Tab-separated table of N, CA, C and O in Angstrom:
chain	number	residue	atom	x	y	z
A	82	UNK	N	-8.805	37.106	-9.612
A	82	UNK	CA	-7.875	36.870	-10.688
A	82	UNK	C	-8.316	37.716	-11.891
A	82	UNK	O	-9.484	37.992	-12.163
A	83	UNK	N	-7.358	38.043	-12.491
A	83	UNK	CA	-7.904	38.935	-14.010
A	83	UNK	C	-9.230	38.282	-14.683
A	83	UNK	O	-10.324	38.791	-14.926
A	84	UNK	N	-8.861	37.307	-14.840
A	84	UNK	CA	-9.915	36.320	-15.661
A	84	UNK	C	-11.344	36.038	-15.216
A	84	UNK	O	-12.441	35.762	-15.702
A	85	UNK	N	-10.735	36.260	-13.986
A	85	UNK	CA	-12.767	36.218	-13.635
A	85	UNK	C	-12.726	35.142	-12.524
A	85	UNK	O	-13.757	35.067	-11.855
A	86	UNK	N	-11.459	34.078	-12.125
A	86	UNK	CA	-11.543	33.069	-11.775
A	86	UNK	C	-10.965	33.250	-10.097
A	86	UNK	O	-10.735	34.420	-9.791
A	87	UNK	N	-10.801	32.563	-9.381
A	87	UNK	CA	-10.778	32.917	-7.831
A	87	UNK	C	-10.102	31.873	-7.377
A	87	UNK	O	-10.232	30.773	-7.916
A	88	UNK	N	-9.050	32.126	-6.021
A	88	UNK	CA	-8.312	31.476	-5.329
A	88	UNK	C	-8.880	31.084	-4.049
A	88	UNK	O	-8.592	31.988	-3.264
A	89	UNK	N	-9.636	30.058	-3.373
A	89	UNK	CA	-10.310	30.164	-2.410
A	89	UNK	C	-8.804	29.415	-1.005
A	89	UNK	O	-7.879	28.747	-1.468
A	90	UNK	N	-8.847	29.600	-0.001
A	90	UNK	CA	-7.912	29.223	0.767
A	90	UNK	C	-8.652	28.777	1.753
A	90	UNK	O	-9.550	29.617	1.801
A	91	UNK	N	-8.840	28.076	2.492
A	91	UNK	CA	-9.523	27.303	3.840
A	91	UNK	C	-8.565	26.420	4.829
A	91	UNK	O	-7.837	25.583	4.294
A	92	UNK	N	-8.547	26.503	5.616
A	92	UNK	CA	-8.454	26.066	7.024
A	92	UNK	C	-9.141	24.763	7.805
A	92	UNK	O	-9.745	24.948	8.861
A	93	UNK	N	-9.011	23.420	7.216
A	93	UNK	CA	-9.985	22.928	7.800
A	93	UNK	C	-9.466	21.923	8.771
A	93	UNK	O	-8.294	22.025	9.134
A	94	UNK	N	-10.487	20.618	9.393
A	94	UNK	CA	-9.445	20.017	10.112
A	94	UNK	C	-9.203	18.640	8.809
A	94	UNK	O	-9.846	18.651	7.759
A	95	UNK	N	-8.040	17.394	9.194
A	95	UNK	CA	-7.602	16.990	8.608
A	95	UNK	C	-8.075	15.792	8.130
A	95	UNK	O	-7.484	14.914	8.759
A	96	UNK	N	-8.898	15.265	7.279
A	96	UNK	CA	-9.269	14.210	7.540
A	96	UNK	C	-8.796	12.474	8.015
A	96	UNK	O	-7.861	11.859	7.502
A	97	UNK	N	-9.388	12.132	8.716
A	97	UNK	CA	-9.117	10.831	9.325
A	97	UNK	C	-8.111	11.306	10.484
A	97	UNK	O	-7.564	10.470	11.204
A	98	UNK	N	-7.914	12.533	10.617
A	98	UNK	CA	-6.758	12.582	11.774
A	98	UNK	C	-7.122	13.787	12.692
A	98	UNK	O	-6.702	14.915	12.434
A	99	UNK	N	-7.717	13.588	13.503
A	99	UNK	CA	-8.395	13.986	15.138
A	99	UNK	C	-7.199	15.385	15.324
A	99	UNK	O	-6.006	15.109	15.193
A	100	UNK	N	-7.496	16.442	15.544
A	100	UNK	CA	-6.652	17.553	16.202
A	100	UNK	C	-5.206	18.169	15.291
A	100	UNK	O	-4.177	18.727	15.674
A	101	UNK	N	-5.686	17.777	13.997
A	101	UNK	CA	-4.748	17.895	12.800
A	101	UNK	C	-5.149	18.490	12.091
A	101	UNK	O	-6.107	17.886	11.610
A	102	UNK	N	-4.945	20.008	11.357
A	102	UNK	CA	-5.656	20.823	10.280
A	102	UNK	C	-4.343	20.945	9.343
A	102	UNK	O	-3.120	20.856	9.454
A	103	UNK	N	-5.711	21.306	7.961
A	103	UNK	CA	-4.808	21.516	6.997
A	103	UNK	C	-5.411	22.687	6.471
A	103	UNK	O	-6.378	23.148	7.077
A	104	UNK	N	-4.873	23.415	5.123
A	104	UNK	CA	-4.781	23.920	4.384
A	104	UNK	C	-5.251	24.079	3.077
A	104	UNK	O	-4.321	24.450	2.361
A	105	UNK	N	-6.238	23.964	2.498
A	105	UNK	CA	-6.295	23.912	1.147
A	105	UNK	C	-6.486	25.208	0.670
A	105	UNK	O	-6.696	26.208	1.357
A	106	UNK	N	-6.392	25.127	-0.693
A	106	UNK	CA	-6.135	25.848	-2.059
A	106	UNK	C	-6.750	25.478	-3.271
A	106	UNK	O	-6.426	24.516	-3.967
A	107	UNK	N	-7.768	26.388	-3.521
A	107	UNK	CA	-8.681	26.098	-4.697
A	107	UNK	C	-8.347	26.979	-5.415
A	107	UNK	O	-7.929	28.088	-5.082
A	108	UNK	N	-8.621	26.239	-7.263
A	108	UNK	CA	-8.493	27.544	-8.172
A	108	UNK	C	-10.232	27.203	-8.780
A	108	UNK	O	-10.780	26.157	-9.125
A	109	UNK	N	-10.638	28.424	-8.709
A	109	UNK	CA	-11.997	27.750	-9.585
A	109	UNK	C	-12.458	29.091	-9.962
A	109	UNK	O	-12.002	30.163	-9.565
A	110	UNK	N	-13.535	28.864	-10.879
A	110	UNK	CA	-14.116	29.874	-11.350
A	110	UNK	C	-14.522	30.943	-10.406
A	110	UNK	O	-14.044	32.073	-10.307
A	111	UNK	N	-15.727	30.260	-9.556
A	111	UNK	CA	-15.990	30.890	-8.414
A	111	UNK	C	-16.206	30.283	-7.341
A	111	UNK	O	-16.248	29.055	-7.274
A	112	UNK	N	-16.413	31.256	-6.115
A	112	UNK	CA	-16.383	30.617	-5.078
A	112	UNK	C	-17.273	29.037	-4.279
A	112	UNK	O	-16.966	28.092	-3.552
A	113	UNK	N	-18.667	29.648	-5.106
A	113	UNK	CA	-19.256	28.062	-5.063
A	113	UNK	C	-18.767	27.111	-6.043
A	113	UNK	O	-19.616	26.223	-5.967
A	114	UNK	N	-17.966	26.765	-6.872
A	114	UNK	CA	-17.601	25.869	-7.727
A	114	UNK	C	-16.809	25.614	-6.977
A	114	UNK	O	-16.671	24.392	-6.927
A	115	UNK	N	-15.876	26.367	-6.020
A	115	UNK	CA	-14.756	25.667	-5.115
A	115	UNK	C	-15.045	24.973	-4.253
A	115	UNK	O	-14.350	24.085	-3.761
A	116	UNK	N	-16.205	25.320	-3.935
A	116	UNK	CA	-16.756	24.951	-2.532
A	116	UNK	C	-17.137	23.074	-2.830
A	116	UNK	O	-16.944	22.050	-2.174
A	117	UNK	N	-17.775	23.400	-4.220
A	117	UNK	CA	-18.538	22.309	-4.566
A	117	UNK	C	-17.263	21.471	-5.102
A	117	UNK	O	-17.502	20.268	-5.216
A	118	UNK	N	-16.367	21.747	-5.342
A	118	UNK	CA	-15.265	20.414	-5.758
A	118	UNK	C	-14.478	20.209	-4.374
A	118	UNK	O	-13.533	19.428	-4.267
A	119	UNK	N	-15.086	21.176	-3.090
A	119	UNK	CA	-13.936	20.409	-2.158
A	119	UNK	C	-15.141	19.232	-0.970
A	119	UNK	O	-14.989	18.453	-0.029
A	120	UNK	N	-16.472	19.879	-1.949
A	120	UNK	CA	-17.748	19.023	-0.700
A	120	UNK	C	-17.542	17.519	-2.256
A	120	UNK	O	-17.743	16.375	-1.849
A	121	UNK	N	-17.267	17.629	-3.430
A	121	UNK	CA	-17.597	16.708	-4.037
A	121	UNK	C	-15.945	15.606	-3.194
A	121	UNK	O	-15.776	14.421	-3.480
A	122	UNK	N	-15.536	15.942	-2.774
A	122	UNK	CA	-14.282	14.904	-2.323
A	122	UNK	C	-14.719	14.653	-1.102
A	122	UNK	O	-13.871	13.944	-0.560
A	123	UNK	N	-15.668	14.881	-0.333
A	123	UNK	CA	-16.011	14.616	0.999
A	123	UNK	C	-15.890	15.420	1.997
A	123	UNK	O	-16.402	15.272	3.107
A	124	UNK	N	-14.997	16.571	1.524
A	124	UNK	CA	-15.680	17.423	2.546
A	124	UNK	C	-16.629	18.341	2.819
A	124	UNK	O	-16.564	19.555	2.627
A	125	UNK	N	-17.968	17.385	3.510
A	125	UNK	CA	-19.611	18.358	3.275
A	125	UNK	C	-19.259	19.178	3.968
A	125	UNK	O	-19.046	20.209	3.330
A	126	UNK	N	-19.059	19.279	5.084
A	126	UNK	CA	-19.390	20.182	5.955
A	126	UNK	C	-18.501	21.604	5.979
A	126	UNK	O	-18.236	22.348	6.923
A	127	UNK	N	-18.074	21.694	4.258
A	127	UNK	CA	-17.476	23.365	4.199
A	127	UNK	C	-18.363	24.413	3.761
A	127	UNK	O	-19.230	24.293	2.895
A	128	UNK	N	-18.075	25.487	4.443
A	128	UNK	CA	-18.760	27.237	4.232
A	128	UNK	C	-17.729	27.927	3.863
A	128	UNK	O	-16.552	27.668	4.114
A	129	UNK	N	-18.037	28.580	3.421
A	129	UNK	CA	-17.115	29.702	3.558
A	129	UNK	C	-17.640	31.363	4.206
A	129	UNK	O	-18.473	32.032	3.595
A	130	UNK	N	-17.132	31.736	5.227
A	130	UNK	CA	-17.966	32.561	5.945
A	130	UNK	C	-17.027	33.511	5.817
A	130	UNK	O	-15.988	33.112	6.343
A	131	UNK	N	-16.907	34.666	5.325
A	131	UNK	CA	-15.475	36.052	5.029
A	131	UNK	C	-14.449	35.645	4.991
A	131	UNK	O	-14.318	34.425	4.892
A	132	UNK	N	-13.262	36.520	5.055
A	132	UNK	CA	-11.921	36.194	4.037
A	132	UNK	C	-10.938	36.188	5.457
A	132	UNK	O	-10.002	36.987	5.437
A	133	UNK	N	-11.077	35.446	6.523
A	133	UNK	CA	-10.136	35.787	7.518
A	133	UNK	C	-9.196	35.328	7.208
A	133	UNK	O	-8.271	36.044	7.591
A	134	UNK	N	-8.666	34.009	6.410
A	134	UNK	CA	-7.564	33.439	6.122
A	134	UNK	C	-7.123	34.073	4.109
A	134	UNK	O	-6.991	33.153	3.302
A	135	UNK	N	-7.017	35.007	3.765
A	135	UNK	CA	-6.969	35.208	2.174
A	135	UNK	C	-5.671	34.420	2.203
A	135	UNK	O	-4.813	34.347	3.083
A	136	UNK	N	-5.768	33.755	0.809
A	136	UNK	CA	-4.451	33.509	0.354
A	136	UNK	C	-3.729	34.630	-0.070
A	136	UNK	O	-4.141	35.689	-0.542
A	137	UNK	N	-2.114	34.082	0.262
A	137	UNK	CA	-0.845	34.869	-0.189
A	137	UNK	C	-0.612	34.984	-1.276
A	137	UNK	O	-1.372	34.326	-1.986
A	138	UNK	N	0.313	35.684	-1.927
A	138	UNK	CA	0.759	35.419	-3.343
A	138	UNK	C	1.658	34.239	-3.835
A	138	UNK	O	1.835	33.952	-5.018
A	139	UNK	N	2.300	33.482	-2.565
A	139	UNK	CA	2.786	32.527	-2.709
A	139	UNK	C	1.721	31.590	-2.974
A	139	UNK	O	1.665	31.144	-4.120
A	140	UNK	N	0.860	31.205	-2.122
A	140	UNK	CA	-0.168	30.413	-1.971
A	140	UNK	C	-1.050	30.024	-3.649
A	140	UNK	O	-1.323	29.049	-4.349
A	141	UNK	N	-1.267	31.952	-3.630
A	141	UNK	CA	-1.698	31.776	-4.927
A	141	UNK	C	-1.433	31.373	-6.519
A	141	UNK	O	-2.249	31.246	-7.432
A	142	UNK	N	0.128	31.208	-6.509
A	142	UNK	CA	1.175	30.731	-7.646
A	142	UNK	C	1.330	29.511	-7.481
A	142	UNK	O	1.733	28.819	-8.417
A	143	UNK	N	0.988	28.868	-6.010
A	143	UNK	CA	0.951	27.352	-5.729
A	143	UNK	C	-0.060	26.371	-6.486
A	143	UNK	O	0.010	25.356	-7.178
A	144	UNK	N	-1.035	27.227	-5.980
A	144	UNK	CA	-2.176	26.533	-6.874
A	144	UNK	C	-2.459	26.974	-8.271
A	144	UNK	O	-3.122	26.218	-8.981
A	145	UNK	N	-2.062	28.033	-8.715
A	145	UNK	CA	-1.909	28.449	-10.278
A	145	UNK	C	-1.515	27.327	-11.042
A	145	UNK	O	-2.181	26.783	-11.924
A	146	UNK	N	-0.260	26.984	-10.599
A	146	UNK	CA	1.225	26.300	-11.238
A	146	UNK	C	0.540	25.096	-11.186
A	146	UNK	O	0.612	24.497	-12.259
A	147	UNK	N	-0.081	24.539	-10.355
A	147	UNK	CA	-0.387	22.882	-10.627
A	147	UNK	C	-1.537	22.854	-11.228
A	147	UNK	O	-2.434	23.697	-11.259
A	148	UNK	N	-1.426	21.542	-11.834
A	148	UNK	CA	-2.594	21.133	-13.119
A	148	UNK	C	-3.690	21.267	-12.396
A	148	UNK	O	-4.575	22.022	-12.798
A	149	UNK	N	-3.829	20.554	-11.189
A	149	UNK	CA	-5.381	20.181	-10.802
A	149	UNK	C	-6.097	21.467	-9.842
A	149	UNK	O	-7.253	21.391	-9.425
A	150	UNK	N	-5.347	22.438	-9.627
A	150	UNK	CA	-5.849	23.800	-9.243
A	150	UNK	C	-6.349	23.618	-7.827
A	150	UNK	O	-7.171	24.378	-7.315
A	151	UNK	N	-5.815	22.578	-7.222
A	151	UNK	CA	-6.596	21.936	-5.588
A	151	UNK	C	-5.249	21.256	-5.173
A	151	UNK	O	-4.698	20.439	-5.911
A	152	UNK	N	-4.711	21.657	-3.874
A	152	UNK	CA	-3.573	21.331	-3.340
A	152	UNK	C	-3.635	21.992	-1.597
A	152	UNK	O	-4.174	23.078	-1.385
A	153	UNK	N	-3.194	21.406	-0.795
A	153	UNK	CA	-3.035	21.121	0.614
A	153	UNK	C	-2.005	21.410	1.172
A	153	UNK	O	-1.231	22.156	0.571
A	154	UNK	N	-1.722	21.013	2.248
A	154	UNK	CA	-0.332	21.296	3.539
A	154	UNK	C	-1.094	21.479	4.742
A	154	UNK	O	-2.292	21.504	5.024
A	155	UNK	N	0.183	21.617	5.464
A	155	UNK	CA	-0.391	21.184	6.957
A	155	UNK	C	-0.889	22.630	7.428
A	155	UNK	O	-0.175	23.433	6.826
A	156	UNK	N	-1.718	23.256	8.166
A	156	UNK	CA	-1.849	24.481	8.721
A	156	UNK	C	-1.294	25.365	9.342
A	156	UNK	O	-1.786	26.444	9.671
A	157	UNK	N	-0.034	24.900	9.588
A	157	UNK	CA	1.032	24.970	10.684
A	157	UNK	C	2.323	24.159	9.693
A	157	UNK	O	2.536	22.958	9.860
A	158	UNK	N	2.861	24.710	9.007
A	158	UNK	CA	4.021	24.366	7.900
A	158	UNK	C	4.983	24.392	8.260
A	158	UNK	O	5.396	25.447	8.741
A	159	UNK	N	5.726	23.364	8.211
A	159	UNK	CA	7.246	23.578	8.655
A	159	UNK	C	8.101	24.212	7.236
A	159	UNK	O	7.436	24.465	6.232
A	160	UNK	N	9.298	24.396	7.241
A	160	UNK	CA	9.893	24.486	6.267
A	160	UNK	C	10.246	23.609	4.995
A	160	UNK	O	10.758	23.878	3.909
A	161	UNK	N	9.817	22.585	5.509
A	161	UNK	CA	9.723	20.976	4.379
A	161	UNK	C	8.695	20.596	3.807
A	161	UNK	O	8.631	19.714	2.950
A	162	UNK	N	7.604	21.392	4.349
A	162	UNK	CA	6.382	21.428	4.082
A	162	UNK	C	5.896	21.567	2.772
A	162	UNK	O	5.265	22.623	2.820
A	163	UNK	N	5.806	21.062	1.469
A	163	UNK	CA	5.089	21.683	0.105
A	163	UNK	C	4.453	21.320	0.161
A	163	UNK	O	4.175	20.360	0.880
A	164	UNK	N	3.601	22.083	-0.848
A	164	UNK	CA	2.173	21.903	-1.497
A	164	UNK	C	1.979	20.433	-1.951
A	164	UNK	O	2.884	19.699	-2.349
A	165	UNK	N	0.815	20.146	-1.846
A	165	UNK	CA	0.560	18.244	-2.300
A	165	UNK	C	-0.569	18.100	-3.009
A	165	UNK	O	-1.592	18.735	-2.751
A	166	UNK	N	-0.448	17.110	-4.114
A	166	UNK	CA	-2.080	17.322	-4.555
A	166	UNK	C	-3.127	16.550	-3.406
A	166	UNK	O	-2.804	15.841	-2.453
A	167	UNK	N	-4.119	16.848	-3.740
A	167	UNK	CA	-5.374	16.544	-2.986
A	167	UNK	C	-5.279	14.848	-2.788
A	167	UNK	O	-5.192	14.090	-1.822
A	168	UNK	N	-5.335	14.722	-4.055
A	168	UNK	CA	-5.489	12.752	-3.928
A	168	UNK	C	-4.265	12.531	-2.786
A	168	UNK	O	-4.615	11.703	-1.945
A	169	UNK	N	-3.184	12.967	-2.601
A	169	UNK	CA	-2.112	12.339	-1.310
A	169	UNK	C	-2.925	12.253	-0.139
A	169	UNK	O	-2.821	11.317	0.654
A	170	UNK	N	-3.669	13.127	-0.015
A	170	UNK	CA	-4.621	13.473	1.363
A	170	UNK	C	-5.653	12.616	1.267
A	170	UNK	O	-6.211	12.390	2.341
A	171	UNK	N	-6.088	12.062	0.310
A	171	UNK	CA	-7.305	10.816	0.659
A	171	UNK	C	-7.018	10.080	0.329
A	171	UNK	O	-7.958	9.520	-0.235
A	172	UNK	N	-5.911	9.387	0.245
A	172	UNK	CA	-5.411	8.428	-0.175
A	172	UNK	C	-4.513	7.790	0.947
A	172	UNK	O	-4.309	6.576	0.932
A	173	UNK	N	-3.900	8.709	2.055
A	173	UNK	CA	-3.572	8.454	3.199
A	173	UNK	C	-3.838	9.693	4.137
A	173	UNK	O	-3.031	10.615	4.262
A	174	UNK	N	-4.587	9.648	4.536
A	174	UNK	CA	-5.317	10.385	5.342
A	174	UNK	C	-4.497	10.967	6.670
A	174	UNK	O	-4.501	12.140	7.041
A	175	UNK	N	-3.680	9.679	7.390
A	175	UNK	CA	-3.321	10.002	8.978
A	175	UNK	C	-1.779	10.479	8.465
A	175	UNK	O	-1.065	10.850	9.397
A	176	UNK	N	-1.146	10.525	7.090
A	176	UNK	CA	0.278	10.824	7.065
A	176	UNK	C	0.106	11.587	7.002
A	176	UNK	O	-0.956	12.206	7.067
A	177	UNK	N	2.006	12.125	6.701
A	177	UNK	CA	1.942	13.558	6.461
A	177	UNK	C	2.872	15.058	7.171
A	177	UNK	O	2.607	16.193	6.774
């Protein structure tokens, strides 16, 4: 980002729901600050190992545009599919 600040995008699986991945979208300074606000919600077990998944420019205006700079979807998006904040996802885990 101009500013110095970074869009991280990950692939992970879904929590509480077995054979279900999602999507997230970090805005953070840098890449370990992203890392560390998506292990501070419970998910430890993220790396980030090279850029095979970069976010889009859509992706990246997704998470721009919302306040909390951390937002989700399914990995596999249908067309009904939007962006959600984070709390929807731990807050009900198996929907969706």
């Amino acid at each position: 980002m101009p500013d110095g600040s970074v869009v991280v995008a990950l692939s992970l699986p879904r929590p509480g729901a077995a054979g279900q991945r999602v999507r997230f979208l970090v805005h953070a300074a840098n890449r370990a600050r992203a890392l560390t606000r998506l292990r501070n919600l419970g998910l430890r077990a993220v790396y980030l190992r090279g850029n095979t998944e970069p976010p889009t420019p859509d992706e990246v205006s997704a998470v721009l545009h919302h306040p909390d700079g951390l937002v989700w979807r399914s990995a596999t998006p249908r067309e009904t599919d939007f962006w959600r904040p984070v709390g929807a996802l731990l807050r009900s885990p198996a929907a969706g």
